[in-house]
Short mmCIF file of C-alpha atoms and ligand atoms in Angstrom, two decimals:
data_model
loop_
_atom_site.label_atom_id
_atom_site.label_comp_id
_atom_site.label_asym_id
_atom_site.label_seq_id
_atom_site.Cartn_x
_atom_site.Cartn_y
_atom_site.Cartn_z
CA UNK A 69 11.94 -14.19 7.10
CA UNK A 70 10.30 -12.99 3.88
CA UNK A 71 8.01 -10.97 5.89
CA UNK A 72 10.79 -9.07 7.50
CA UNK A 73 11.83 -7.77 4.08
CA UNK A 74 12.90 -4.25 4.25
CA UNK A 75 11.40 -1.35 2.31
CA UNK A 76 12.79 2.00 1.98
CA UNK A 77 10.90 4.52 -0.09
CA UNK A 78 12.23 8.01 -0.91
CA UNK A 79 9.41 9.96 -2.36
CA UNK A 80 7.84 13.43 -2.26
CA UNK A 81 5.13 12.09 -0.03
CA UNK A 82 6.88 10.28 2.79
CA UNK A 83 4.50 10.32 5.64
CA UNK A 84 7.16 11.44 8.11
CA UNK A 85 7.26 14.79 6.46
CA UNK A 86 3.63 15.17 7.40
CA UNK A 87 4.32 14.19 10.94
CA UNK A 88 7.11 16.75 11.27
CA UNK A 89 4.89 19.65 10.33
CA UNK A 90 3.26 21.60 13.06
CA UNK A 91 -0.03 19.92 14.04
CA UNK A 92 -2.98 21.37 12.17
CA UNK A 93 -6.46 20.14 13.07
CA UNK A 94 -8.87 19.69 10.09
CA UNK A 95 -12.48 18.82 9.38
CA UNK A 96 -13.29 15.82 7.15
CA UNK A 97 -13.18 16.97 3.53
CA UNK A 98 -16.59 16.94 1.74
CA UNK A 99 -15.85 13.81 -0.19
CA UNK A 100 -15.55 11.74 3.03
CA UNK A 101 -18.56 11.24 5.23
CA UNK A 102 -18.33 10.06 8.82
CA UNK A 103 -20.29 7.10 10.20
CA UNK A 104 -22.22 6.86 13.49
CA UNK A 105 -20.91 4.33 15.91
CA UNK A 106 -23.39 1.42 16.15
CA UNK A 107 -24.26 -1.98 14.97
CA UNK A 108 -24.03 -0.96 11.25
CA UNK A 109 -20.72 0.91 11.57
CA UNK A 110 -18.92 -1.64 9.35
CA UNK A 111 -21.57 -1.41 6.56
CA UNK A 112 -21.54 2.32 6.79
CA UNK A 113 -17.69 2.53 6.40
CA UNK A 114 -17.78 0.12 3.47
CA UNK A 115 -20.46 2.15 1.75
CA UNK A 116 -18.87 5.52 2.34
CA UNK A 117 -15.40 4.21 1.27
CA UNK A 118 -16.97 3.19 -2.08
CA UNK A 119 -18.21 6.67 -2.48
CA UNK A 120 -14.95 8.40 -1.32
CA UNK A 121 -12.24 6.45 -2.99
CA UNK A 122 -12.65 7.92 -6.64
CA UNK A 123 -12.13 11.48 -5.21
CA UNK A 124 -9.70 10.53 -2.43
CA UNK A 125 -7.37 8.79 -4.86
CA UNK A 126 -6.99 12.06 -6.90
CA UNK A 127 -4.99 13.24 -3.98
CA UNK A 128 -5.63 16.35 -1.90
CA UNK A 129 -2.73 18.85 -1.13
CA UNK A 130 -4.77 20.15 1.85
CA UNK A 131 -4.24 16.87 3.57
CA UNK A 132 -0.92 15.99 1.95
CA UNK A 133 -2.46 12.89 0.37
CA UNK A 134 -0.92 11.70 -2.85
CA UNK A 135 -2.56 11.09 -6.17
CA UNK A 136 -3.02 7.23 -6.64
CA UNK A 137 -3.63 7.27 -10.30
CA UNK A 138 -0.92 6.56 -10.74
CA UNK A 139 1.00 6.54 -7.43
CA UNK A 140 4.45 7.84 -8.32
CA UNK A 141 7.49 6.85 -6.23
CA UNK A 142 11.00 7.86 -6.96
CA UNK A 143 12.44 4.77 -5.55
CA UNK A 144 11.41 1.37 -4.11
CA UNK A 145 14.12 -0.69 -2.59
CA UNK A 146 13.15 -4.22 -1.81
CA UNK A 147 15.12 -7.06 -0.19
CA UNK A 148 12.59 -9.81 -0.82
CA UNK A 149 15.09 -12.40 0.49
CA UNK A 150 18.73 -12.42 1.60
CA UNK A 151 19.59 -13.76 -1.88
CA UNK A 152 17.97 -11.02 -3.86
CA UNK A 153 18.43 -7.19 -4.20
CA UNK A 154 15.88 -5.35 -6.15
CA UNK A 155 15.64 -1.63 -6.79
CA UNK A 156 12.92 0.14 -8.73
CA UNK A 157 13.30 3.65 -9.76
CA UNK A 158 10.88 6.09 -11.46
CA UNK A 159 7.98 4.03 -10.40
CA UNK A 160 4.37 4.43 -11.44
CA UNK A 161 1.85 2.16 -9.77
CA UNK A 162 -1.47 1.95 -11.37
CA UNK A 163 -4.76 0.46 -9.96
CA UNK A 164 -4.76 1.60 -6.41
CA UNK A 165 -7.55 4.11 -7.37
CA UNK A 166 -9.77 1.03 -8.03
CA UNK A 167 -9.41 -0.36 -4.50
CA UNK A 168 -12.54 -1.61 -3.03
CA UNK A 169 -13.02 -1.76 0.69
CA UNK A 170 -14.69 -5.14 1.38
CA UNK A 171 -14.90 -5.05 5.18
CA UNK A 172 -13.98 -2.77 8.09
CA UNK A 173 -13.96 -3.80 11.72
CA UNK A 174 -13.22 -1.42 14.56
CA UNK A 175 -12.44 -2.39 18.12
CA UNK A 176 -12.64 0.77 20.07
CA UNK A 177 -11.61 -0.88 23.26
CA UNK A 178 -8.47 -2.43 21.86
CA UNK A 179 -7.89 0.52 19.62
CA UNK A 180 -7.61 -1.73 16.59
CA UNK A 181 -8.91 -1.46 13.07
CA UNK A 182 -9.17 -4.33 10.45
CA UNK A 183 -9.69 -3.54 6.82
CA UNK A 184 -10.12 -5.93 3.85
CA UNK A 185 -9.14 -4.30 0.59
CA UNK A 186 -9.73 -5.84 -2.81
CA UNK A 187 -7.79 -4.65 -5.87
CA UNK A 188 -8.55 -6.17 -9.26
CA UNK A 189 -5.31 -5.11 -10.89
CA UNK A 190 -2.07 -3.45 -9.77
CA UNK A 191 0.48 -2.54 -12.31
CA UNK A 192 4.04 -1.26 -11.79
CA UNK A 193 5.92 0.50 -14.59
CA UNK A 194 9.47 1.40 -13.66
CA UNK A 195 13.09 1.05 -14.14
CA UNK A 196 14.64 -1.88 -12.17
CA UNK A 197 17.99 -3.06 -11.09
CA UNK A 198 18.23 -6.58 -9.71
CA UNK A 199 20.96 -8.93 -8.57
CA UNK A 200 20.73 -12.26 -6.87
CA UNK A 201 18.64 -15.38 -7.02
CA UNK A 202 14.87 -15.70 -7.71
CA UNK A 203 13.17 -19.09 -7.66
CA UNK A 204 16.75 -20.56 -7.27
CA UNK A 205 17.82 -19.06 -10.53
CA UNK A 206 20.63 -16.55 -10.79
CA UNK A 207 19.14 -13.33 -12.09
CA UNK A 208 20.72 -10.04 -12.96
CA UNK A 209 19.53 -7.11 -14.89
CA UNK A 210 19.04 -3.43 -15.31
CA UNK A 211 16.28 -1.99 -17.55
CA UNK A 212 12.61 -1.36 -17.83
CA UNK A 213 10.04 -3.46 -16.17
CA UNK A 214 6.26 -3.85 -16.01
CA UNK A 215 4.69 -6.15 -13.44
CA UNK A 216 1.02 -7.00 -12.94
CA UNK A 217 -0.68 -8.42 -9.91
CA UNK A 218 -4.31 -9.43 -10.22
CA UNK A 219 -7.17 -10.47 -8.06
CA UNK A 220 -5.49 -9.09 -4.94
CA UNK A 221 -6.83 -9.11 -1.38
CA UNK A 222 -5.06 -7.35 1.35
CA UNK A 223 -5.88 -7.56 5.04
CA UNK A 224 -4.62 -4.32 6.31
CA UNK A 225 -4.94 -3.72 10.04
CA UNK A 226 -3.48 -1.24 12.53
CA UNK A 227 -3.30 -0.46 16.24
CA UNK A 228 -3.52 3.16 17.23
CA UNK A 229 -3.32 5.43 20.30
CA UNK A 230 -5.48 8.38 21.18
CA UNK A 231 -3.86 11.62 22.19
CA UNK A 232 -5.65 14.75 23.66
CA UNK A 233 -4.23 17.87 21.85
CA UNK A 234 -4.17 21.38 22.97
CA UNK A 235 -7.78 21.95 21.67
CA UNK A 236 -9.00 19.42 24.19
CA UNK A 237 -9.95 16.97 21.42
CA UNK A 238 -8.82 13.44 20.93
CA UNK A 239 -6.89 12.39 17.88
CA UNK A 240 -5.52 9.15 16.53
CA UNK A 241 -1.78 8.89 16.75
CA UNK A 242 1.06 6.27 16.57
CA UNK A 243 -0.54 4.18 13.90
CA UNK A 244 1.13 0.75 13.79
CA UNK A 245 0.10 -1.21 10.56
CA UNK A 246 0.19 -4.74 9.63
CA UNK A 247 -0.61 -6.40 6.32
CA UNK A 248 -1.18 -9.86 4.90
CA UNK A 249 -2.18 -10.60 1.31
CA UNK A 250 -3.46 -13.10 -1.28
CA UNK A 251 -2.49 -12.34 -4.87
CA UNK A 252 -4.05 -14.77 -7.40
CA UNK A 253 -2.50 -13.64 -10.61
CA UNK A 254 0.76 -12.17 -11.59
CA UNK A 255 2.63 -11.30 -14.75
CA UNK A 256 6.31 -10.41 -14.86
CA UNK A 257 8.30 -8.68 -17.52
CA UNK A 258 11.91 -7.66 -16.89
CA UNK A 259 13.68 -6.11 -19.94
CA UNK A 260 17.36 -6.32 -20.57
CA UNK A 261 18.20 -9.10 -18.18
CA UNK A 262 21.77 -10.35 -18.35
CA UNK A 263 23.01 -7.24 -20.39
CA UNK A 264 20.36 -7.92 -23.01
CA UNK A 265 20.96 -11.59 -23.64
CA UNK A 266 17.64 -12.25 -25.09
CA UNK A 267 17.53 -16.06 -24.69
CA UNK A 268 18.52 -15.93 -20.97
CA UNK A 269 16.13 -13.01 -20.37
CA UNK A 270 13.21 -14.72 -22.04
CA UNK A 271 13.96 -17.86 -20.01
CA UNK A 272 13.72 -16.09 -16.75
CA UNK A 273 10.50 -14.21 -17.63
CA UNK A 274 8.95 -17.50 -18.82
CA UNK A 275 9.94 -19.28 -15.63
CA UNK A 276 8.40 -16.49 -13.49
CA UNK A 277 5.29 -16.40 -15.58
CA UNK A 278 4.91 -20.18 -15.62
CA UNK A 279 5.23 -20.27 -11.88
CA UNK A 280 3.39 -17.07 -10.80
CA UNK A 281 2.52 -18.30 -7.32
CA UNK A 282 6.12 -19.21 -6.54
CA UNK A 283 7.19 -15.88 -7.77
CA UNK A 284 4.46 -14.16 -5.69
CA UNK A 285 5.59 -16.15 -2.62
CA UNK A 286 9.01 -14.65 -3.00
CA UNK A 287 8.26 -11.16 -4.27
CA UNK A 288 4.82 -10.71 -2.76
CA UNK A 289 5.69 -9.85 0.83
CA UNK A 290 7.98 -7.10 -0.37
CA UNK A 291 5.34 -5.74 -2.71
CA UNK A 292 2.65 -5.87 -0.05
CA UNK A 293 4.93 -3.50 1.90
CA UNK A 294 4.33 -1.03 -0.89
CA UNK A 295 0.58 -1.37 -0.46
CA UNK A 296 1.02 -1.16 3.30
CA UNK A 297 2.85 2.23 2.71
CA UNK A 298 0.11 3.47 0.34
CA UNK A 299 -2.66 2.55 2.83
CA UNK A 300 -0.75 3.95 5.86
CA UNK A 301 0.11 7.23 3.94
CA UNK A 302 -3.55 7.74 3.20
CA UNK A 303 -4.76 6.74 6.58
CA UNK A 304 -2.32 9.14 8.39
CA UNK A 305 -3.19 11.97 6.12
CA UNK A 306 -6.92 11.95 7.21
CA UNK A 307 -7.35 10.01 10.44
CA UNK A 308 -4.49 11.76 12.46
CA UNK A 309 -5.62 15.31 11.78
CA UNK A 310 -9.46 15.05 12.15
CA UNK A 311 -10.68 14.92 15.70
CA UNK A 312 -11.73 11.39 16.70
CA UNK A 313 -15.40 12.45 17.51
CA UNK A 314 -15.80 13.78 14.02
CA UNK A 315 -14.46 10.54 12.52
CA UNK A 316 -16.76 8.33 14.50
CA UNK A 317 -20.03 10.14 15.53
CA UNK A 318 -21.90 9.37 18.69
C1 NAG B 644 -8.24 -11.87 5.73
O1 NAG B 644 -9.09 -11.96 6.81
C2 NAG B 644 -10.15 -12.83 6.63
C3 NAG B 644 -11.16 -12.73 7.86
O2 NAG B 644 -11.38 -11.47 8.04
C4 NAG B 644 -9.60 -14.27 6.50
O3 NAG B 644 -10.69 -15.08 6.27
C5 NAG B 644 -8.66 -14.31 5.34
O4 NAG B 644 -8.05 -15.60 5.24
C6 NAG B 644 -7.55 -13.18 5.44
N1 NAG B 644 -6.74 -13.21 4.34
C7 NAG B 644 -5.43 -12.96 4.36
C8 NAG B 644 -4.84 -12.95 2.96
O5 NAG B 644 -4.86 -12.87 5.36
#
């Protein structure tokens, strides 16, 4: 049930706004090099990603790709469980620009791509509003928060379709992503819990930080949806507008 947690993001970079625009074919930008299809395709993609991510994470208006340093979102609404409502506003997410692609597997027949992404540290600075239960404790608050997740591995995969457009070329379309994650470290700091009752607030933060894996089990699936959104936003920005035979050379 946790994995069904809903995520709604209202930001200036919602990928749907890209989809609604008139289709505009593009070549790969100079900071992304294509790979040749063959036995070393995975190695090539991993190597090229390492070279591309620093530039790619600055964002590129030509592709509608957002800056990831930090990634700014107006609002993240999470329902990590039926017992908890959690709203983040004015969000700055740091660390995505240090993502490392560890592995990439492409099944051209099944039209399926598997990526393994490692991020050493992800930090969220934002305002939060929370009400409900976390780790079976009642929790309620409204204030500033900074959260840190460390040693994170995300298995991000997606199915896609190919479409032939008016120029006669094939393009990726209809990307259907999925994500699983392993987060080894976490640190939580929610300010102004319980209307600023310091003792109750400190208690909650201590319980979360003394049981980071339990907290990650409850909150992680919701947060991994944020990573899913970041990855999907970037992937859509580039892979859907460049002809397939320019992404994967024969
Ligand atoms: C990610 O995929 C690898 C295999 O590619 C697997 O060994 C690992 O357990 C997966 N991790 C997660 C968090 O799903």
